[in-house]
Coordinates of C-alpha atoms in Angstrom, one line a residue:
Chain A
M1 CA -44.1 -13.3 -32.0
A2 CA -44.0 -14.7 -28.5
Y3 CA -40.4 -15.7 -29.0
R4 CA -39.4 -12.2 -29.9
R5 CA -41.1 -10.7 -26.8
I6 CA -39.4 -13.2 -24.6
K7 CA -36.1 -12.3 -26.2
E8 CA -36.8 -8.6 -25.7
Q9 CA -37.8 -9.1 -22.1
A10 CA -34.6 -11.2 -21.5
Y11 CA -32.4 -8.4 -22.8
K12 CA -34.2 -5.9 -20.8
W13 CA -33.7 -7.9 -17.6
I14 CA -30.0 -8.6 -18.4
F15 CA -29.3 -5.0 -18.8
T16 CA -31.3 -4.0 -15.7
I17 CA -29.4 -6.5 -13.7
L18 CA -26.1 -5.2 -15.0
A19 CA -27.0 -1.6 -14.3
F20 CA -28.1 -2.4 -10.7
S21 CA -25.1 -4.7 -10.0
S22 CA -22.8 -1.7 -9.3
L23 CA -25.4 -0.5 -6.8
F24 CA -25.4 -4.0 -5.3
F25 CA -21.7 -3.9 -4.9
L26 CA -21.7 -0.4 -3.4
V27 CA -24.3 -1.5 -0.8
G28 CA -22.3 -4.6 -0.1
I29 CA -19.1 -2.6 0.5
V30 CA -20.9 -0.1 2.7
I31 CA -22.4 -2.9 4.8
V32 CA -19.0 -4.6 5.3
L33 CA -17.4 -1.3 6.2
F34 CA -20.0 -0.6 8.8
K35 CA -20.0 -4.2 10.1
E36 CA -16.2 -4.4 10.4
G37 CA -15.6 -0.8 11.4
T38 CA -18.1 0.0 14.1
P39 CA -16.8 -2.5 16.8
I40 CA -13.9 -0.2 17.4
F41 CA -16.2 2.7 18.1
Q42 CA -18.0 0.7 20.7
K43 CA -14.7 -0.4 22.2
I44 CA -12.9 3.0 22.6
G45 CA -15.5 5.6 21.7
F46 CA -16.0 7.4 18.4
L47 CA -14.6 10.8 19.5
K48 CA -11.6 9.2 21.1
F49 CA -10.9 7.3 17.9
I50 CA -11.3 10.4 15.7
F51 CA -9.5 12.9 17.9
G52 CA -6.9 10.6 19.5
R53 CA -3.4 11.9 18.8
K54 CA -1.5 8.6 19.0
W55 CA -1.5 5.7 16.6
Y56 CA 0.1 2.7 18.2
P57 CA -2.1 -0.1 17.0
T58 CA 0.1 -3.1 17.9
Y59 CA 1.3 -2.2 21.4
N60 CA -0.1 -3.4 24.6
P61 CA -2.2 -1.5 25.5
P62 CA -2.8 -0.1 22.0
D63 CA -3.5 3.5 21.1
F64 CA -6.1 4.0 18.3
G65 CA -6.1 7.7 17.7
I66 CA -6.4 8.6 14.0
L67 CA -6.2 12.4 14.2
P68 CA -2.6 12.4 12.8
L69 CA -3.8 10.2 9.9
I70 CA -6.8 12.3 9.1
L71 CA -4.7 15.5 9.2
G72 CA -2.1 13.8 7.1
S73 CA -4.7 13.0 4.4
L74 CA -6.1 16.6 4.6
W75 CA -2.7 18.2 4.3
V76 CA -1.7 16.3 1.2
T77 CA -5.1 16.8 -0.3
V78 CA -4.9 20.6 0.3
G79 CA -1.3 20.6 -1.0
A80 CA -2.4 18.6 -4.1
S81 CA -5.2 21.1 -4.8
L82 CA -2.7 23.9 -4.7
V83 CA -0.9 22.1 -7.5
C84 CA -3.7 20.7 -9.6
I85 CA -6.1 23.7 -9.6
P86 CA -3.7 26.2 -11.3
L87 CA -2.3 23.4 -13.5
G88 CA -5.6 21.8 -14.4
V89 CA -7.8 25.0 -14.8
G90 CA -4.9 26.8 -16.5
S91 CA -4.5 24.2 -19.1
A92 CA -8.2 23.9 -19.6
L93 CA -8.4 27.7 -20.2
Y94 CA -5.5 27.5 -22.6
L95 CA -7.0 24.6 -24.5
N96 CA -10.4 26.2 -24.8
E97 CA -9.5 29.9 -25.3
I98 CA -6.1 30.1 -26.9
A99 CA -5.1 26.8 -28.5
G100 CA -5.9 26.3 -32.1
F101 CA -7.7 23.2 -33.3
K102 CA -4.5 21.2 -34.0
Q103 CA -2.9 22.1 -30.7
R104 CA -6.0 21.0 -28.9
Q105 CA -6.2 17.7 -30.8
F106 CA -2.7 17.0 -29.6
L107 CA -2.6 18.5 -26.1
K108 CA -5.9 17.1 -24.7
P109 CA -5.0 13.4 -25.2
V110 CA -1.5 14.1 -23.9
I111 CA -2.9 15.6 -20.7
E112 CA -5.3 12.7 -20.3
L113 CA -2.5 10.3 -20.8
L114 CA -1.1 11.5 -17.4
A115 CA -4.2 9.8 -15.9
S116 CA -3.3 6.5 -17.4
I117 CA 0.2 6.2 -15.8
P118 CA -0.1 3.6 -12.9
S119 CA 0.2 5.2 -9.5
V120 CA 3.1 2.9 -8.5
V121 CA 5.1 4.5 -11.3
Y122 CA 4.3 8.0 -9.9
G123 CA 5.3 6.7 -6.5
F124 CA 8.6 5.3 -7.7
F125 CA 9.3 8.6 -9.6
G126 CA 8.6 10.5 -6.3
L127 CA 10.8 8.2 -4.3
V128 CA 13.8 8.1 -6.6
V129 CA 13.7 11.6 -8.2
V130 CA 11.7 14.0 -6.2
T131 CA 12.7 12.9 -2.7
P132 CA 16.5 13.5 -3.1
F133 CA 15.7 16.7 -5.0
L134 CA 13.6 18.2 -2.2
Q135 CA 16.1 16.9 0.4
R136 CA 18.9 19.0 -1.3
L137 CA 16.7 21.9 -2.2
F138 CA 15.5 22.6 1.3
N139 CA 18.4 21.0 3.1
L140 CA 16.0 18.6 4.9
P141 CA 16.9 15.6 6.9
T142 CA 14.5 13.6 4.6
G143 CA 12.7 14.5 1.4
M144 CA 9.8 12.2 2.1
T145 CA 7.4 14.9 3.2
A146 CA 3.8 16.1 2.8
L147 CA 5.2 18.5 0.1
N148 CA 6.5 15.6 -1.9
A149 CA 3.2 13.7 -1.7
S150 CA 1.3 16.9 -2.6
L151 CA 3.4 17.6 -5.7
I152 CA 2.9 14.1 -7.1
L153 CA -0.8 13.8 -6.1
G154 CA -1.4 17.3 -7.7
L155 CA 0.2 16.1 -10.9
M156 CA -2.0 12.9 -10.8
A157 CA -5.2 14.9 -10.2
T158 CA -4.4 17.4 -13.0
P159 CA -5.9 15.5 -15.9
T160 CA -9.2 15.0 -13.9
V161 CA -9.5 18.7 -13.2
C162 CA -8.4 19.8 -16.7
S163 CA -10.6 17.4 -18.6
I164 CA -13.8 18.3 -16.7
A165 CA -13.0 22.0 -16.6
E166 CA -12.4 21.9 -20.4
D167 CA -15.7 20.2 -21.0
A168 CA -17.4 22.8 -18.8
L169 CA -15.8 25.7 -20.8
S170 CA -16.8 24.2 -24.1
Y171 CA -20.4 23.8 -23.0
V172 CA -20.7 27.6 -22.5
P173 CA -23.0 28.6 -25.4
H174 CA -21.4 30.6 -28.1
S175 CA -24.1 33.2 -27.8
F176 CA -22.8 34.2 -24.3
R177 CA -19.5 35.2 -25.8
E178 CA -21.1 37.0 -28.8
A179 CA -23.3 38.9 -26.6
S180 CA -20.4 40.0 -24.4
F181 CA -18.3 41.0 -27.4
A182 CA -21.4 42.9 -28.8
V183 CA -21.5 45.2 -25.8
G184 CA -17.9 46.0 -26.3
A185 CA -16.1 43.7 -23.8
D186 CA -12.6 42.6 -24.7
R187 CA -11.4 39.0 -24.7
W188 CA -10.1 39.2 -21.1
Q189 CA -13.3 40.7 -19.8
T190 CA -15.4 38.2 -21.6
L191 CA -13.3 35.4 -20.2
T192 CA -13.3 36.5 -16.5
R193 CA -16.8 38.0 -16.3
V194 CA -18.8 35.8 -18.6
V195 CA -17.2 32.5 -19.6
I196 CA -15.6 31.5 -16.3
P197 CA -18.7 32.4 -14.2
A198 CA -20.9 30.5 -16.6
A199 CA -18.6 27.4 -16.5
G200 CA -17.8 28.0 -12.8
S201 CA -19.8 25.1 -11.4
G202 CA -18.4 22.8 -13.9
I203 CA -14.8 23.9 -13.1
S204 CA -15.6 23.4 -9.4
T205 CA -16.9 19.9 -10.0
G206 CA -13.6 19.1 -11.7
I207 CA -11.7 20.5 -8.8
I208 CA -13.7 18.5 -6.2
L209 CA -13.4 15.3 -8.2
G210 CA -9.7 16.0 -8.5
M211 CA -9.4 16.4 -4.7
S212 CA -11.4 13.2 -4.1
R213 CA -8.9 11.5 -6.4
A214 CA -6.1 12.9 -4.3
I215 CA -7.5 11.9 -0.9
G216 CA -8.2 8.4 -2.0
E217 CA -4.9 7.7 -3.7
T218 CA -2.9 5.0 -1.9
M219 CA 0.2 3.7 -3.6
T220 CA 1.8 7.1 -4.1
V221 CA 1.4 8.4 -0.6
L222 CA 2.5 5.0 0.8
M223 CA 5.8 5.4 -1.1
V224 CA 6.6 9.1 -0.8
A225 CA 4.8 10.6 2.2
G226 CA 7.2 9.2 4.7
G227 CA 4.6 7.3 6.8
A228 CA 5.2 9.0 10.2
A229 CA 2.0 9.2 12.2
V230 CA 2.6 12.7 13.6
I231 CA 0.4 15.8 13.4
P232 CA 2.2 17.7 10.7
G233 CA 3.4 21.2 11.5
T234 CA 4.7 22.2 8.0
F235 CA 4.6 20.8 4.5
L236 CA 8.3 19.8 5.0
E237 CA 7.5 17.1 7.5
P238 CA 6.6 13.5 6.8
V239 CA 2.9 12.5 7.2
R240 CA 0.9 9.2 7.2
P241 CA -2.3 9.6 5.2
M242 CA -5.2 7.3 6.1
T243 CA -4.9 5.3 2.8
A244 CA -1.2 4.5 3.5
A245 CA -2.0 3.3 7.0
I246 CA -4.7 0.9 5.7
A247 CA -2.6 -0.4 2.9
A248 CA 0.6 -0.9 5.0
E249 CA -1.1 -2.5 8.0
M250 CA -4.0 -4.6 6.7
G251 CA -1.8 -7.5 5.6
E252 CA -0.5 -8.0 9.1
A253 CA -3.4 -7.1 11.3
P254 CA -4.8 -10.3 13.0
M255 CA -8.3 -10.9 11.5
G256 CA -11.1 -9.9 13.8
G257 CA -8.9 -8.1 16.3
S258 CA -9.1 -4.4 17.4
H259 CA -6.5 -3.3 14.9
Y260 CA -8.4 -5.0 12.1
H261 CA -11.6 -3.2 13.1
A262 CA -9.7 0.1 13.5
L263 CA -8.4 -0.2 9.9
F264 CA -11.9 -0.8 8.6
A265 CA -13.1 2.2 10.7
I266 CA -10.5 4.4 9.0
A267 CA -11.7 3.1 5.6
L268 CA -15.3 3.9 6.7
I269 CA -14.3 7.5 7.5
L270 CA -12.4 7.8 4.3
F271 CA -15.4 6.6 2.4
L272 CA -17.7 9.1 4.1
I273 CA -15.2 11.9 3.2
T274 CA -15.1 11.0 -0.5
F275 CA -18.8 10.4 -0.4
V276 CA -19.4 13.9 0.8
F277 CA -17.0 15.2 -1.9
N278 CA -18.9 13.4 -4.6
I279 CA -22.3 14.6 -3.4
I280 CA -21.0 18.2 -3.4
A281 CA -19.7 17.7 -6.9
E282 CA -23.0 16.4 -8.0
I283 CA -25.0 19.2 -6.5
V284 CA -22.7 21.8 -8.0
S285 CA -22.7 20.3 -11.4
R286 CA -26.5 20.1 -11.4
R287 CA -26.8 23.7 -10.5
F288 CA -24.4 24.5 -13.4
R289 CA -26.7 22.7 -15.9
I290 CA -29.8 24.6 -14.7
K291 CA -27.9 27.9 -14.8
L292 CA -27.0 27.4 -18.5
G293 CA -30.6 26.4 -19.3
L294 CA -29.5 22.8 -20.2
N295 CA -31.7 20.0 -19.0
G296 CA -31.4 19.5 -15.3
Chain B
M1 CA 1.5 -54.6 -36.0
K2 CA 0.6 -51.0 -37.0
R3 CA -2.5 -51.2 -34.8
L4 CA -0.3 -52.3 -31.8
R5 CA 2.0 -49.3 -32.3
M6 CA -1.1 -47.1 -32.4
F7 CA -2.4 -48.5 -29.2
A8 CA 1.0 -48.0 -27.5
L9 CA 1.1 -44.4 -28.7
M10 CA -2.4 -43.7 -27.4
G11 CA -1.5 -45.4 -24.1
I12 CA 1.5 -43.1 -23.7
L13 CA -0.6 -40.0 -24.6
G14 CA -3.3 -41.1 -22.2
L15 CA -0.7 -41.5 -19.4
G16 CA 0.6 -38.0 -20.2
L17 CA -2.8 -36.7 -19.6
V18 CA -3.4 -38.6 -16.4
I19 CA -0.1 -38.0 -14.6
P20 CA -0.7 -34.2 -14.0
C21 CA -4.0 -35.1 -12.3
Y22 CA -2.1 -37.1 -9.8
A23 CA 0.2 -34.2 -8.9
E24 CA -0.3 -33.3 -5.3
K25 CA -0.9 -29.6 -4.9
I26 CA 0.0 -27.6 -1.8
V27 CA -0.3 -23.9 -1.2
L28 CA 2.0 -21.7 0.9
A29 CA 1.0 -18.2 2.0
G30 CA 2.3 -15.6 4.5
S31 CA 5.3 -13.5 5.6
T32 CA 7.1 -11.5 3.0
T33 CA 10.3 -12.1 5.0
V34 CA 10.0 -15.8 4.6
L35 CA 8.8 -15.5 0.9
P36 CA 12.3 -15.7 -0.7
I37 CA 13.0 -18.9 1.3
A38 CA 9.6 -20.4 0.4
Q39 CA 10.0 -19.6 -3.3
K40 CA 13.5 -20.9 -3.7
T41 CA 12.9 -24.1 -1.8
A42 CA 9.6 -24.8 -3.6
E43 CA 11.3 -24.3 -6.9
V44 CA 14.1 -26.8 -6.3
F45 CA 11.7 -29.2 -4.5
M46 CA 9.4 -29.3 -7.6
E47 CA 12.4 -29.9 -9.9
E48 CA 13.3 -32.9 -7.9
N49 CA 9.7 -34.1 -7.4
P50 CA 7.8 -33.4 -10.7
A51 CA 4.6 -34.9 -9.1
A52 CA 4.5 -32.0 -6.6
D53 CA 2.8 -28.8 -7.4
I54 CA 3.5 -26.0 -4.9
S55 CA 2.2 -22.5 -5.2
V56 CA 3.7 -19.7 -3.0
R57 CA 2.0 -16.5 -2.0
G58 CA 3.0 -13.5 0.2
G59 CA 0.6 -11.3 2.0
G60 CA 2.1 -11.1 5.5
S61 CA 2.4 -13.4 8.5
S62 CA -1.1 -12.7 9.7
V63 CA -2.6 -13.3 6.3
G64 CA -0.8 -16.6 6.1
I65 CA -1.9 -17.7 9.5
A66 CA -5.5 -16.6 8.8
A67 CA -5.4 -18.6 5.6
L68 CA -4.2 -21.7 7.5
I69 CA -7.0 -21.3 10.0
D70 CA -9.5 -20.9 7.2
G71 CA -8.1 -23.9 5.4
T72 CA -7.1 -22.0 2.2
C73 CA -3.5 -22.8 2.5
D74 CA -1.5 -25.8 3.7
I75 CA 1.6 -24.1 5.1
A76 CA 1.6 -20.6 6.6
D77 CA 4.9 -18.7 6.5
A78 CA 5.5 -16.5 9.5
S79 CA 8.2 -14.2 10.7
R80 CA 6.8 -14.3 14.2
A81 CA 5.4 -17.0 16.5
I82 CA 1.6 -17.6 16.4
K83 CA -0.4 -15.6 18.8
D84 CA -2.8 -16.9 21.5
T85 CA -5.8 -15.3 19.9
E86 CA -4.9 -17.1 16.6
I87 CA -4.4 -20.4 18.4
Q88 CA -7.9 -20.1 19.9
K89 CA -9.4 -19.2 16.5
A90 CA -7.7 -22.2 14.9
A91 CA -9.0 -24.5 17.7
A92 CA -12.5 -23.1 17.1
N93 CA -12.2 -24.0 13.4
G94 CA -10.8 -27.4 14.2
R95 CA -7.3 -26.6 12.9
D96 CA -4.1 -27.3 14.8
P97 CA -1.1 -25.1 13.7
V98 CA 2.2 -26.8 14.3
A99 CA 5.4 -24.7 14.2
H100 CA 8.5 -25.6 12.1
I101 CA 11.5 -23.3 12.4
V102 CA 13.1 -23.1 8.9
A103 CA 15.8 -20.5 9.3
M104 CA 17.3 -17.8 11.5
D105 CA 17.3 -14.1 10.6
G106 CA 19.4 -11.3 12.1
I107 CA 18.0 -7.8 12.1
A108 CA 20.8 -5.5 11.2
V109 CA 20.8 -1.8 12.4
V110 CA 22.0 0.1 9.4
V111 CA 23.0 3.7 8.6
N112 CA 23.9 5.6 5.5
K113 CA 27.4 4.8 4.0
S114 CA 28.5 8.4 4.8
S115 CA 27.8 8.1 8.5
S116 CA 30.7 8.2 10.9
I117 CA 28.8 6.1 13.4
S118 CA 29.9 2.4 13.5
K119 CA 28.9 1.1 16.9
L120 CA 26.0 1.5 19.3
S121 CA 24.9 -0.1 22.4
K122 CA 21.5 -1.7 22.5
K123 CA 20.4 1.1 24.9
Q124 CA 21.6 3.8 22.6
A125 CA 19.8 2.1 19.7
R126 CA 16.6 2.1 21.8
E127 CA 17.0 5.8 22.7
I128 CA 17.4 6.7 19.1
F129 CA 14.3 4.9 18.1
T130 CA 12.2 6.3 21.0
G131 CA 13.4 9.8 20.1
K132 CA 15.4 10.4 23.3
I133 CA 18.5 10.8 21.3
S134 CA 17.6 13.0 18.3
D135 CA 20.9 14.4 17.0
W136 CA 24.0 12.6 15.7
S137 CA 26.2 15.0 17.7
Q138 CA 24.9 13.3 20.9
L139 CA 26.6 10.2 19.8
G140 CA 29.8 11.9 18.7
G141 CA 28.9 12.1 15.0
K142 CA 28.5 15.1 12.8
A143 CA 25.7 17.4 14.0
G144 CA 22.4 16.8 12.3
K145 CA 18.9 15.5 13.0
I146 CA 18.6 11.8 13.1
V147 CA 16.1 10.4 10.6
V148 CA 14.6 7.3 12.2
V149 CA 13.3 4.8 9.7
S150 CA 11.2 1.8 10.9
R151 CA 9.1 -0.9 9.5
D152 CA 5.3 -0.7 9.9
T153 CA 4.0 -1.5 13.3
S154 CA 2.3 -4.6 12.1
S155 CA 5.2 -6.2 10.3
G156 CA 6.9 -9.3 11.8
T157 CA 10.3 -7.5 11.5
F158 CA 9.0 -4.6 13.6
E159 CA 7.6 -6.9 16.2
A160 CA 10.9 -8.8 16.5
F161 CA 12.9 -5.5 16.7
G162 CA 10.4 -4.2 19.3
E163 CA 10.9 -7.2 21.5
L164 CA 14.7 -7.5 21.1
V165 CA 15.7 -3.8 21.1
M166 CA 12.8 -1.6 22.2
K167 CA 11.8 -3.9 25.1
G168 CA 8.2 -2.8 24.7
E169 CA 9.0 1.0 24.5
K170 CA 7.3 2.8 21.6
V171 CA 9.1 3.9 18.5
M172 CA 8.8 7.7 18.2
P173 CA 5.7 8.9 16.2
G174 CA 7.9 10.9 13.9
A175 CA 9.7 7.8 12.6
L176 CA 9.3 7.1 8.9
M177 CA 7.2 3.9 8.9
Q178 CA 7.9 1.8 5.7
A179 CA 6.0 -1.1 4.3
S180 CA 8.9 -3.3 3.2
N181 CA 12.6 -4.0 3.9
Q182 CA 13.4 -2.8 0.4
E183 CA 11.9 0.6 1.1
V184 CA 13.8 1.0 4.3
A185 CA 17.0 0.1 2.5
Q186 CA 16.2 2.5 -0.3
I187 CA 15.6 5.4 2.1
I188 CA 18.8 4.8 4.2
A189 CA 20.9 4.6 1.0
Q190 CA 19.7 8.0 -0.1
T191 CA 19.4 9.8 3.2
P192 CA 22.8 10.7 4.9
Q193 CA 21.2 11.2 8.3
A194 CA 19.1 8.1 8.4
I195 CA 19.2 5.1 10.7
G196 CA 17.0 2.0 10.3
Y197 CA 16.9 -1.8 10.4
V198 CA 16.6 -4.5 7.8
G199 CA 16.7 -8.3 7.8
L200 CA 20.2 -9.7 7.0
G201 CA 18.9 -10.9 3.7
F202 CA 18.4 -7.3 2.6
M203 CA 22.0 -6.1 3.4
S204 CA 23.9 -4.6 0.5
G205 CA 26.9 -2.4 -0.2
E206 CA 24.7 0.6 -0.1
L207 CA 24.1 0.2 3.6
K208 CA 26.5 0.4 6.5
P209 CA 25.8 -2.1 9.3
V210 CA 26.3 -0.9 12.9
E211 CA 27.9 -3.0 15.7
I212 CA 25.4 -3.6 18.5
D213 CA 26.9 -4.2 21.9
G214 CA 30.2 -4.7 20.1
V215 CA 29.0 -7.4 17.8
M216 CA 28.7 -7.0 14.0
P217 CA 25.6 -8.6 12.5
S218 CA 26.7 -11.6 10.3
K219 CA 25.8 -15.2 9.7
E220 CA 28.4 -16.4 12.1
T221 CA 27.4 -14.1 15.0
V222 CA 23.7 -14.8 14.4
L223 CA 24.3 -18.6 14.5
S224 CA 26.6 -18.4 17.5
G225 CA 24.0 -16.3 19.4
E226 CA 26.5 -13.5 20.0
Y227 CA 24.5 -11.0 17.9
P228 CA 21.6 -9.9 20.1
V229 CA 19.0 -9.1 17.5
T230 CA 18.0 -12.4 15.9
R231 CA 14.8 -14.3 15.5
P232 CA 13.6 -17.6 14.1
L233 CA 11.5 -17.8 10.9
F234 CA 8.6 -20.2 10.9
M235 CA 6.4 -22.4 8.6
Y236 CA 3.2 -23.6 10.2
S237 CA 1.4 -26.7 9.1
N238 CA -2.0 -27.9 10.1
G239 CA -1.5 -30.8 12.5
K240 CA 1.4 -33.1 12.0
P241 CA 2.5 -32.7 8.3
Q242 CA 1.6 -35.5 6.0
G243 CA 2.2 -36.5 2.4
I244 CA 3.7 -33.9 0.2
T245 CA 3.5 -31.3 2.9
K246 CA 5.8 -33.4 5.1
E247 CA 8.2 -34.1 2.3
Y248 CA 8.5 -30.4 1.5
L249 CA 9.0 -29.4 5.1
D250 CA 11.6 -32.1 5.5
F251 CA 13.3 -30.9 2.4
V252 CA 13.4 -27.3 3.7
K253 CA 14.9 -28.5 7.0
S254 CA 17.4 -30.8 5.2
K255 CA 21.0 -29.9 4.6
K256 CA 20.2 -29.1 1.0
G257 CA 17.2 -27.0 1.9
Q258 CA 19.3 -25.1 4.5
E259 CA 21.9 -24.4 1.8
L260 CA 19.2 -22.8 -0.2
V261 CA 18.2 -20.7 2.8
E262 CA 21.8 -19.4 2.9
T263 CA 21.8 -18.5 -0.7
Q264 CA 18.8 -16.2 0.0
G265 CA 20.8 -14.3 2.6
Y266 CA 19.3 -15.9 5.7
V267 CA 21.0 -18.0 8.3
G268 CA 20.6 -21.7 8.0
L269 CA 20.0 -23.8 11.1
K270 CA 23.0 -26.2 10.7

């Protein structure tokens, strides 16, 4: 009897520890980011770091202004949303509303398969296929542009958006549709006035998570965005997103130097941005559950 | 008699188990530019000395030197000389990095094959990379915006190019900063209006080298010192090398080692 209780307790503790270990790692990462990132704020000032327009980390004296990098990340993220929202939400609507059972059984895994392609493969595709194509299409000096990165990131974020939006649509209770049809609404009216508003928060969650996937993506932007630390004027210019700067420079930044701290500070800011994205997604999806009368 | 044979067999088996334990292990880490040299020489060295066990990692010059300071590698590969701050750190950790020059590398300024430009002065190259010259027509070529491709500001190749060509001036912010020599080569090969620079080891038929101050980059001109954009490549040991580390470094610097350096596209010292 006692043995059994000990065994039960042991299992309980093992799983408790496993569940909390990810929290432990998260806290550890945040502590390291703050510890290694904040020295640069003390050295050159937070506002000067965020709004500085020049990124010359290895010159003497160095310039640590990351505004071009932040804007680079925002541009490709906005661009990617313009691609992944219509693609992701559109395919979710098709899957849920129009596709038959067999089509859905086939299409959904195929779309989700897009998510399992390694990002370096996307990057290589962008570099070798999309870059020369854009170069010729727009007669550009180089095809490595914000547009190129946006297209590829959009494609990469599509399965996230589609999958979550499709789930949200399928959670809309059948009674909603029946009620709508009962008062004489047609299929289009039911879709736009009942189903989409009911699933709206779920769809938005998908979009936000898709965007946070795009802003955090590294390998692809490193390969196709061009890597020029300029404030972008149009989508047809090269950009250097924050993730690309960190990945490209970390290996060669002398440990403990200002450059090293600056890269950690970029990571910290990137973390805060995705953190805010995820909190918004969480709030929105909670509201969605309450709205549908599911358990909050 | 049978028993004796059995003992002999067991003895041989036992020896086979014991020998690998005596293998001396050393770890190399650092510059991706020096990586091909380190890999090739380590491979041949291990063939000749089965007792040696050398593992080679990349990571970048700073990663290698940091690993040497922390004591997690025995030899740091570097495409630049060690910095004062790093020497101080090493001293604080009780480590003493000693430099060994293992090869020379020329940095070739390259353009797309279709470009009509075939020679530049160092000053013109500098003005292209700072953005002062921004159109090929200013150099007598076909009109079109110059696409400047550079290595990332923290790479050893960038640092060497900055010292030798840029003379401390800044590469224009609109330059495409790339993380590796291969990527630079790839972009130049597919972009008609591009100019960039790669280590001699990365030259290929897809790229067109440009004469700098009237000298074509080649092994001969790098070795003779005529070509103005050259740099040494280093391996750093902790203190005076000893044991297998010394044997390996001696091998790299030997005639045979330097021949291997040449096969990897770099310039040997002798």
